[in-house]
Tab-separated table of C-alpha atoms and ligand atoms in Angstrom:
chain	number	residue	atom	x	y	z
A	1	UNK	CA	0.000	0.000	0.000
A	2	UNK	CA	1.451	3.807	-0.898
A	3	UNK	CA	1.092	5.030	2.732
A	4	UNK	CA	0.702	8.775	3.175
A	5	UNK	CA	-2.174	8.456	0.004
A	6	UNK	CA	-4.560	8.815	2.514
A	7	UNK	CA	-3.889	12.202	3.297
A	8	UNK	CA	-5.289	14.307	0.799
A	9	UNK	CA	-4.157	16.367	-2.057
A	10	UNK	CA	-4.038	20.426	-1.511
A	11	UNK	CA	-4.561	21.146	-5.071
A	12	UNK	CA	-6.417	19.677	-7.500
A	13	UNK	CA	-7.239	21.159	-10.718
A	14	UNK	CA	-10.801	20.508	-12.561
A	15	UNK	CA	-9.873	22.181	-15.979
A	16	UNK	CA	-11.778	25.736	-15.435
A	17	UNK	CA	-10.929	25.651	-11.346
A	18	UNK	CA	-8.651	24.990	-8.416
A	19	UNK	CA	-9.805	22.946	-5.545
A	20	UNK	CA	-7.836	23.777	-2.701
A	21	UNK	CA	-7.363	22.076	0.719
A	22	UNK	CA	-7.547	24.910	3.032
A	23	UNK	CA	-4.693	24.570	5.074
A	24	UNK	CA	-5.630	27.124	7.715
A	25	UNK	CA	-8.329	25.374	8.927
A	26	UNK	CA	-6.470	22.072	9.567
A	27	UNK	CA	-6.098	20.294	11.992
A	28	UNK	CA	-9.626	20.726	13.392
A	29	UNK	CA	-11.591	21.020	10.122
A	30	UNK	CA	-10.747	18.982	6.247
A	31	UNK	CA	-12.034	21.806	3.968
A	32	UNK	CA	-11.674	22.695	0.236
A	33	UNK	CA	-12.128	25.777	-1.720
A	34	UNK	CA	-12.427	26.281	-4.912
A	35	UNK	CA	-10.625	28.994	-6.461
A	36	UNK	CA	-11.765	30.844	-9.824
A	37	UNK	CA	-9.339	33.962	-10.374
A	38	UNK	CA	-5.505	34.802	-10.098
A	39	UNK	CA	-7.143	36.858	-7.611
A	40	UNK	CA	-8.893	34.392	-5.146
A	41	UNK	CA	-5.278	32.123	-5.967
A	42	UNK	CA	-3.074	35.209	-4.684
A	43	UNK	CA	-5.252	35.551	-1.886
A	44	UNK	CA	-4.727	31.633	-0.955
A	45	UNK	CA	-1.005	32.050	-1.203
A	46	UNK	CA	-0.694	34.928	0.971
A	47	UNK	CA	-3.412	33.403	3.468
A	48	UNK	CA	-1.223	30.602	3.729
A	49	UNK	CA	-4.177	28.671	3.088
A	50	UNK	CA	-1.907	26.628	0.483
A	51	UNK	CA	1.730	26.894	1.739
A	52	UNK	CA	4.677	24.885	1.071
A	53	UNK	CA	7.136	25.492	-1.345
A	54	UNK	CA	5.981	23.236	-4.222
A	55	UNK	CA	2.552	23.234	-3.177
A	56	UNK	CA	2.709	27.066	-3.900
A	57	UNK	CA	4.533	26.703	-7.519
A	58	UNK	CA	1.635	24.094	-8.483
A	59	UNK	CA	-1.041	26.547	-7.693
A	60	UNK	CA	0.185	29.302	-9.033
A	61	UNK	CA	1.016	27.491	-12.209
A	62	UNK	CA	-2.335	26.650	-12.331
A	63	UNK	CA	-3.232	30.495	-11.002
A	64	UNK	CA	-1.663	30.982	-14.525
A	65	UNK	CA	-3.984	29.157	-16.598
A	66	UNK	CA	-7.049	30.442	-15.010
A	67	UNK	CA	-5.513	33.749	-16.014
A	68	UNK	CA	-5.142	32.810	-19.534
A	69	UNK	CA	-8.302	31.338	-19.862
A	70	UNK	CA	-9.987	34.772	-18.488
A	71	UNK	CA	-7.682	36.843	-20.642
A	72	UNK	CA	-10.172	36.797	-23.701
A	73	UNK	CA	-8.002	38.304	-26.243
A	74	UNK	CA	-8.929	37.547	-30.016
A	75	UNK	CA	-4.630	38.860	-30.497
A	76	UNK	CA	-1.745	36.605	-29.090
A	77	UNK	CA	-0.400	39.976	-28.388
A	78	UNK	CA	-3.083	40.956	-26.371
A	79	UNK	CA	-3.173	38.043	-24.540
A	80	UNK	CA	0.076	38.099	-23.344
A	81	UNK	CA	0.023	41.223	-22.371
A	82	UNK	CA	-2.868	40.276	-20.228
A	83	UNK	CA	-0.922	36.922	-19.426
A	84	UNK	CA	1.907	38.746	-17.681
A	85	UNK	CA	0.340	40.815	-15.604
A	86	UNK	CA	-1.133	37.840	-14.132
A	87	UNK	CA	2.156	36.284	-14.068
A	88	UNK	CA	3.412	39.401	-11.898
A	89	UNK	CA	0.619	39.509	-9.717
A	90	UNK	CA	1.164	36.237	-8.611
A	91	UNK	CA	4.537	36.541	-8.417
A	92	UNK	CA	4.103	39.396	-6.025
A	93	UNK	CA	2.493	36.638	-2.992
A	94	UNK	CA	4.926	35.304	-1.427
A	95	UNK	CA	8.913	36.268	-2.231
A	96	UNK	CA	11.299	33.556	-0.497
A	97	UNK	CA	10.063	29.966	-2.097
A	98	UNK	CA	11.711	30.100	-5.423
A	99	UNK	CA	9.367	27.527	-6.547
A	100	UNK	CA	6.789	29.942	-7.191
A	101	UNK	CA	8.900	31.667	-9.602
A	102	UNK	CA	10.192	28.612	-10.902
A	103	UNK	CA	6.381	27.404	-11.459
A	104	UNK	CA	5.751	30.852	-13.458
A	105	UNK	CA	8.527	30.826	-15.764
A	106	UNK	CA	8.341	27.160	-16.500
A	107	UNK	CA	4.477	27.799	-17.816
A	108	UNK	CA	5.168	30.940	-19.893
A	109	UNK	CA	8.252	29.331	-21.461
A	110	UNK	CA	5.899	26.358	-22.203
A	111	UNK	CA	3.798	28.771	-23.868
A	112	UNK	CA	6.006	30.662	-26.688
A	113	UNK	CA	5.765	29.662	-30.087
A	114	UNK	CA	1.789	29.335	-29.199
A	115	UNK	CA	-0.054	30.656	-32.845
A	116	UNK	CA	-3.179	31.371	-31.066
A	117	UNK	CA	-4.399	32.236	-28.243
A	118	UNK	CA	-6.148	28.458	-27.863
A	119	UNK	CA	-3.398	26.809	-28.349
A	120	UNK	CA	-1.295	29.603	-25.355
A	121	UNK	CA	-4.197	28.360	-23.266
A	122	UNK	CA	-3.758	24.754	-23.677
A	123	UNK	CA	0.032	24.561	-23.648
A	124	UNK	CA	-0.303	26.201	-20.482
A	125	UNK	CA	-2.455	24.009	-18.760
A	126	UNK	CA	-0.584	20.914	-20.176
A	127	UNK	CA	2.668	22.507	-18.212
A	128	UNK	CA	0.738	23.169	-15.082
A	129	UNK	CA	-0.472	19.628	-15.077
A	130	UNK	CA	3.106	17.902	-15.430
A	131	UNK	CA	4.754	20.528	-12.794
A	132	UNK	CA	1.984	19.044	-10.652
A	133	UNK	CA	2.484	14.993	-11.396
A	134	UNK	CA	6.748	15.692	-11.715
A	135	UNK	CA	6.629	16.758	-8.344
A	136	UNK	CA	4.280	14.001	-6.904
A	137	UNK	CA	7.502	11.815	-8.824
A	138	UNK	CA	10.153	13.938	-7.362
A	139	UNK	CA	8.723	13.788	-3.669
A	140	UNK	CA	9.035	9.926	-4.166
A	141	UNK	CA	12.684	9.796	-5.600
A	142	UNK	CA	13.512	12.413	-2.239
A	143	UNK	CA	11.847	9.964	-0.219
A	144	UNK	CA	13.771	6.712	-1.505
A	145	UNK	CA	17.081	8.527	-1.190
A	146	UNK	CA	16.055	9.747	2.504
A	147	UNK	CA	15.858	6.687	3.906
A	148	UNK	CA	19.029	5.177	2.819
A	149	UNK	CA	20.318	7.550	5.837
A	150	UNK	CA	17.896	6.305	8.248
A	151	UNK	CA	17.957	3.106	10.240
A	152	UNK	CA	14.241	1.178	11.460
A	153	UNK	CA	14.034	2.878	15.725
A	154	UNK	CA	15.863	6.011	14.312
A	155	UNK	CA	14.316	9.022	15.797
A	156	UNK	CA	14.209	11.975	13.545
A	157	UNK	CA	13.227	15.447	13.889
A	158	UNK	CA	12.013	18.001	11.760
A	159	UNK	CA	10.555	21.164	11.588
A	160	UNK	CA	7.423	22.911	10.638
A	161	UNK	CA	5.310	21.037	7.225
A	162	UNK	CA	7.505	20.175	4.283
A	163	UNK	CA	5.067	16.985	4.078
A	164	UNK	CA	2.335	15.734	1.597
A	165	UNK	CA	0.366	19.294	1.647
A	166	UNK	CA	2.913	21.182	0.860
A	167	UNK	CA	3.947	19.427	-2.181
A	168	UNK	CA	1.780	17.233	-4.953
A	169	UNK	CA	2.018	14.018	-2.378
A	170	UNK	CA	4.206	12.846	-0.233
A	171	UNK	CA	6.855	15.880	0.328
A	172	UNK	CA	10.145	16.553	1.182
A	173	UNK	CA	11.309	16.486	4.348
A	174	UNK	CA	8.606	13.750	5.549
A	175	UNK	CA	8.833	11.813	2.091
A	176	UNK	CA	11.406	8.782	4.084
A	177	UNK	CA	8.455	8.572	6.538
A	178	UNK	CA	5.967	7.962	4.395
A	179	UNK	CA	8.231	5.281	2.280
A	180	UNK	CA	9.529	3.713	5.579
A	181	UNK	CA	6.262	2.840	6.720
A	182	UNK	CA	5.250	1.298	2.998
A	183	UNK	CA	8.488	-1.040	3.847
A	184	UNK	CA	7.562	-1.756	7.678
A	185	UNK	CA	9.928	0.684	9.000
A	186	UNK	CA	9.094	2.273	12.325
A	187	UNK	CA	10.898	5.929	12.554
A	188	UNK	CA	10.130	7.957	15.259
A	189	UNK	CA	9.408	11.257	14.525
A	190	UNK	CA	9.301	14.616	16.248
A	191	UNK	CA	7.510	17.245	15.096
A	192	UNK	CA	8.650	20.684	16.303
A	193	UNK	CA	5.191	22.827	16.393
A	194	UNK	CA	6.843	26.004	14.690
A	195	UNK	CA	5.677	29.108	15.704
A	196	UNK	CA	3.779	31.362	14.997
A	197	UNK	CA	1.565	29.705	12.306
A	198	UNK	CA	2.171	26.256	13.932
A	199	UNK	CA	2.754	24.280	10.491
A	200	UNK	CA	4.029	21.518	12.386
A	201	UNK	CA	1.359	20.850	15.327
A	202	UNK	CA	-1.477	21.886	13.136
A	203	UNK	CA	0.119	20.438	9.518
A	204	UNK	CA	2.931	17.712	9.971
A	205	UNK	CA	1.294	16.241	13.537
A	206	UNK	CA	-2.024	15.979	11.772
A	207	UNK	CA	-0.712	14.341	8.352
A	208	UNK	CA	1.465	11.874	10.392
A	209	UNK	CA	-1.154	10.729	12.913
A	210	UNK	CA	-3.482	10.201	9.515
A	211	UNK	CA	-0.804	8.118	7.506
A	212	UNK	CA	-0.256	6.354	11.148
A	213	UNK	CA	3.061	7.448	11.051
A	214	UNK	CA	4.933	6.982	15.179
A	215	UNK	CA	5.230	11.198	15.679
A	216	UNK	CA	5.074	13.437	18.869
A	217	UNK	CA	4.978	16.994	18.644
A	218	UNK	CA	6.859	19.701	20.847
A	219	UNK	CA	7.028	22.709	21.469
A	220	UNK	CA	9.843	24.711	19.701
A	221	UNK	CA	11.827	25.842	22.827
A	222	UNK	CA	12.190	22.039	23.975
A	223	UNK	CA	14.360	20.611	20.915
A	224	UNK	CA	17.564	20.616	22.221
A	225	UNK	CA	16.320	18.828	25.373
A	226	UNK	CA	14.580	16.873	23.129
A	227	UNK	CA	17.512	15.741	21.160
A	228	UNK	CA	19.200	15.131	24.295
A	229	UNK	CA	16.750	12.831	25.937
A	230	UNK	CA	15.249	11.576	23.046
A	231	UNK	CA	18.278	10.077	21.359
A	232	UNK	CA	17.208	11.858	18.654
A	233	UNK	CA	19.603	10.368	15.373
A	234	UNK	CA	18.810	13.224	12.920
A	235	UNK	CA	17.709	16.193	12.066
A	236	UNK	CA	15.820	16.421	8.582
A	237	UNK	CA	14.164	20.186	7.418
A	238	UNK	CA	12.597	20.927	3.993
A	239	UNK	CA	13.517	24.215	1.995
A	240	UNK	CA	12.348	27.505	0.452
A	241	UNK	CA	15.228	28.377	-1.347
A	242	UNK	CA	18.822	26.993	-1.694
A	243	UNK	CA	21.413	29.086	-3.282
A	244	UNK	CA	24.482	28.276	-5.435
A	245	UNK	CA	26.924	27.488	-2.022
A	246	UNK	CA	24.070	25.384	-0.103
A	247	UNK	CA	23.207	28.108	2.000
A	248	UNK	CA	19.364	27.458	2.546
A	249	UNK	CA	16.590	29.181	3.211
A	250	UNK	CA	13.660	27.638	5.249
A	251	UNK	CA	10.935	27.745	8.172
A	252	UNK	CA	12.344	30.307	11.145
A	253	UNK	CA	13.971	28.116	13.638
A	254	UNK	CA	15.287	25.815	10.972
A	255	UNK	CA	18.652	27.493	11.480
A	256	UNK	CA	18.763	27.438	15.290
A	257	UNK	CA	18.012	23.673	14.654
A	258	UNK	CA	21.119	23.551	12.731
A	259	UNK	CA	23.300	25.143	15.399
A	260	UNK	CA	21.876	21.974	18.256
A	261	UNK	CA	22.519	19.498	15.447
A	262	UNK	CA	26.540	20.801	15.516
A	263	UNK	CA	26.527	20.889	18.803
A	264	UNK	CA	25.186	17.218	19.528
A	265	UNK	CA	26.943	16.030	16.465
A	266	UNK	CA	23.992	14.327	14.664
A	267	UNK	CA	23.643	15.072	10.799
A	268	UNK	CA	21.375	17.905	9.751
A	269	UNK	CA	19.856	17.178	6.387
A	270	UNK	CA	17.784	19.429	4.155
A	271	UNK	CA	15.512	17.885	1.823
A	272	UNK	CA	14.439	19.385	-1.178
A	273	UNK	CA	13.519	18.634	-5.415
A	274	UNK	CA	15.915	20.916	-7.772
A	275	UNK	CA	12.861	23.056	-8.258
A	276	UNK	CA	13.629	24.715	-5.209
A	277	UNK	CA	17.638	25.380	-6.088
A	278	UNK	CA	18.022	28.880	-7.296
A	279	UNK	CA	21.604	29.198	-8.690
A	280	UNK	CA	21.761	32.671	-9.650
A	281	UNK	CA	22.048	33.984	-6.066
A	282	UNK	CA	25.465	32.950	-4.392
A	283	UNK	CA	24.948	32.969	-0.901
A	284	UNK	CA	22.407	32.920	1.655
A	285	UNK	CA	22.454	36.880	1.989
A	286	UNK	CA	20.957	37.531	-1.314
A	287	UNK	CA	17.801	35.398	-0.386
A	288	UNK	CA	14.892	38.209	0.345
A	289	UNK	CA	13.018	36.702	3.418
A	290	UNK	CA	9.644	37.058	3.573
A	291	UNK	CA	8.428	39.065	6.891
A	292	UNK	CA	4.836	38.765	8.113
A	293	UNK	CA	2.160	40.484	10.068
A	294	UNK	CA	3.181	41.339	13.726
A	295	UNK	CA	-0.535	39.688	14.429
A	296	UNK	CA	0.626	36.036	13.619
A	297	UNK	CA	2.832	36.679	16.872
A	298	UNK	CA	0.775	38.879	18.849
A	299	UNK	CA	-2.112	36.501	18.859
A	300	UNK	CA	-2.952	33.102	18.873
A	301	UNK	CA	-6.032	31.582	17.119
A	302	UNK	CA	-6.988	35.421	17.217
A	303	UNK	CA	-6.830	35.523	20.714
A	304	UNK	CA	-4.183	38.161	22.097
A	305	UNK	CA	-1.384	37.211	23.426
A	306	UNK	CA	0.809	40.099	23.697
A	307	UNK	CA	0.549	43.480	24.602
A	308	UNK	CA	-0.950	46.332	22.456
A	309	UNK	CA	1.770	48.429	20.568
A	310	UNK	CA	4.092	45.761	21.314
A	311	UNK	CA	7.281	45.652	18.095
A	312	UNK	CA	7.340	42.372	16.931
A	313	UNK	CA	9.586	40.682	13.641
A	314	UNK	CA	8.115	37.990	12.437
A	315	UNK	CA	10.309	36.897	9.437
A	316	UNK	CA	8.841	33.789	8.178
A	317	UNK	CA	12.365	32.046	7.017
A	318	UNK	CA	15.715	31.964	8.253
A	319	UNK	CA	19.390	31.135	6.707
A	320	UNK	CA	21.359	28.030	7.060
A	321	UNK	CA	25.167	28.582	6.287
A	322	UNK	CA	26.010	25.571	4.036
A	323	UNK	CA	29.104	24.420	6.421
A	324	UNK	CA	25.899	22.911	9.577
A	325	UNK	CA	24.374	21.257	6.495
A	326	UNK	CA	25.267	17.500	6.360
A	327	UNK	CA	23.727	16.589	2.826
A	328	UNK	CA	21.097	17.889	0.623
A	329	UNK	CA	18.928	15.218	-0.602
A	330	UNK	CA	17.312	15.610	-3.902
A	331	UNK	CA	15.092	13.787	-6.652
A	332	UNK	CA	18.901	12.732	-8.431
A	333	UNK	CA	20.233	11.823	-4.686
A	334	UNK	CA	22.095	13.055	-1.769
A	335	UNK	CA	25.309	15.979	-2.234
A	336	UNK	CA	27.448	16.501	0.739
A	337	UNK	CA	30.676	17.984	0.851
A	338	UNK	CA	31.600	20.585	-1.133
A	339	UNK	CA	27.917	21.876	-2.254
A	340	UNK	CA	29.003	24.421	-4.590
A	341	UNK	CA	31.004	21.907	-6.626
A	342	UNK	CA	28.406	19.438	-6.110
A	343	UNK	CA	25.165	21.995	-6.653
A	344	UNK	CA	26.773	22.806	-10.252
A	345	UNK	CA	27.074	19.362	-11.119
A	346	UNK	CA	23.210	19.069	-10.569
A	347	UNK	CA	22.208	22.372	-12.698
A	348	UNK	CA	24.759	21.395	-15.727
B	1	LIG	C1	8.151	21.263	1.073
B	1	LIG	S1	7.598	22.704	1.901
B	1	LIG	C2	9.022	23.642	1.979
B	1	LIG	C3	8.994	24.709	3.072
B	1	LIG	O1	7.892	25.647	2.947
B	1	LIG	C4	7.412	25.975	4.273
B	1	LIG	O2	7.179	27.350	4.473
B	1	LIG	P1	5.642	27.934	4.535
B	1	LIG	O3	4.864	27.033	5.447
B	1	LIG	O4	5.801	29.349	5.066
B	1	LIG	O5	5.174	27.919	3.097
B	1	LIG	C5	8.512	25.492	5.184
B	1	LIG	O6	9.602	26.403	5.207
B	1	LIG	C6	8.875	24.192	4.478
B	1	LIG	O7	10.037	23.602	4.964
């Protein structure tokens, strides 16, 4: 049996619509929206209500070909012109998962040469349909290549969702999980609940416990006396964007994570499909991180927490330095060592 199938898709596409798994309203409530227009689909995005790296390059991919399909231009010209608006509109959602960008430029390059605007529309929705079944492949492959580095009793932990919903099945960071448990592996795993939008008690907690995968969730502030008591074996994070020298962005706290795995000399492994490499930025510095609203920390289930007036930063990703990263795995395996080398070799 393909454990993990039983936790459903976040986006599905019906040809003139997006059916999205809200993911704001899990754990307590399994509910799907449909989305018409780019604007409803930027909306999502920003909401969070779909949110994960790949998750977010399939739906705006397919954000994309509702906007071509509403563009009604009788000119290719027109339409285009129309197109890319779209195209920068949803590119304007979110700014640190490169996948997003990826998702947009992979569609509108699938698209040139089109002769009319019916055939722009189709060749877009044919690419927005294989981004979405490459990466249920991808998330597979990462999953395989995981779990050669993990042993059945291992316990493993990760932080906030890089898991089925954030991707087209299965995901990154979780993917070894899911394929352990298909091959009658038991791997403990410990869910950090990753404040302030809680991905992992609210996303990776709930997607484990309904693939009946052996996880316990904490609190942020108790990994490293988690690791310690725990006997925790590994560390395992997805990713938002990895740069040319490994350095990689991902959920705030990831990096702090890092930093405990050094110190208690366990591997720290980032898992992630070469859609989310972007090689034209060197180093971790040029990666813009996204900063949300002071609310997501000053309350809680919109309930205040904090006092009124209070300053808050909230940036939504930090920076790992390449040199705490043990390996990257990817769809084509795992690099380790010298990432820059290796991370060239992928992208030639
Ligand atoms: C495979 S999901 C990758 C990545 O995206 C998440 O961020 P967010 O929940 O803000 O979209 C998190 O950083 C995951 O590790």
């Amino acid at each position: 049996m393909t454990v993990g199938l039983n936790v459903p898709r976040s986006v599905q596409w019906t040809g003139q619509s997006i059916i999205l798994l809200d993911q704001t309203k899990l754990p307590l409530e399994v509910y799907y929206k449909e989305l018409k227009t780019v604007t409803e689909v930027w909306n999502s995005i920003v909401a969070l209500e779909v949110r994960g790296a790949p998750a977010i390059g399939i739906t705006a991919a397919f954000g994309l070909v509702l906007a071509a399909q509403a563009a009604k231009a009788e000119e290719i010209e027109e339409f285009f012109q129309s197109f890319n608006t779209a195209k920068s509109y949803l590119a304007s959602s979110r700014p640190t998962a490169v996948n997003l960008f990826w998702a947009l430029n992979r569609v509108t390059a699938a698209m040139q040469g089109a002769l009319s605007v019916g055939e722009a529309i189709a060749l877009a929705e044919a690419e927005a349909i294989a981004i979405q079944q490459e990466d249920e492949e991808v998330c597979r492959a990462i999953g395989e290549h995981a779990l050669t580095l993990f042993n059945d009793g291992d316990a493993v932990l990760t932080i906030c969702n890089a898991g089925s919903i954030a991707t087209a099945r299965y995901g990154t960071a979780l993917a070894p999980f899911y394929v352990a448990k298909e091959k009658g592996l038991n791997i403990k795993v410990y869910a950090s609940e990753t404040r302030p939008v809680l991905q992992g008690a609210r996303l990776t907690a709930w997607e484990l416990q309904q693939a009946e995968v052996d996880v316990t969730l904490i609190t942020d502030n108790m990994a490293a006396s988690t690791i310690a008591s725990k006997s925790i074996t590994a560390i395992i994070v997805g990713a938002d964007r990895i740069v040319a020298n490994g350095d990689t962005a991902n959920k705030v706290g990831t990096f702090g994570l890092a930093i405990l795995a050094k110190h208690f000399e366990i591997p720290f492994y980032v898992a992630a499909p070469l859609s989310t490499f972007d090689v034209s930025l060197q180093t971790g510095a040029d990666i813009v991180i996204e900063e949300r609203s002071a609310e997501e920390v000053t309350h809680m289930q919109g309930v205040r927490t904090a006092p009124e007036g209070i300053a808050v930063y909230n940036p939504a990703f930090d920076v790992t330095p390449h040199h705490l990263i043990t390996g990257i795995i990817t769809e084509k395996g795992i690099i380790r060592g010298d990432f820059e080398v290796e991370i060239k070799h992928l992208f030639l």
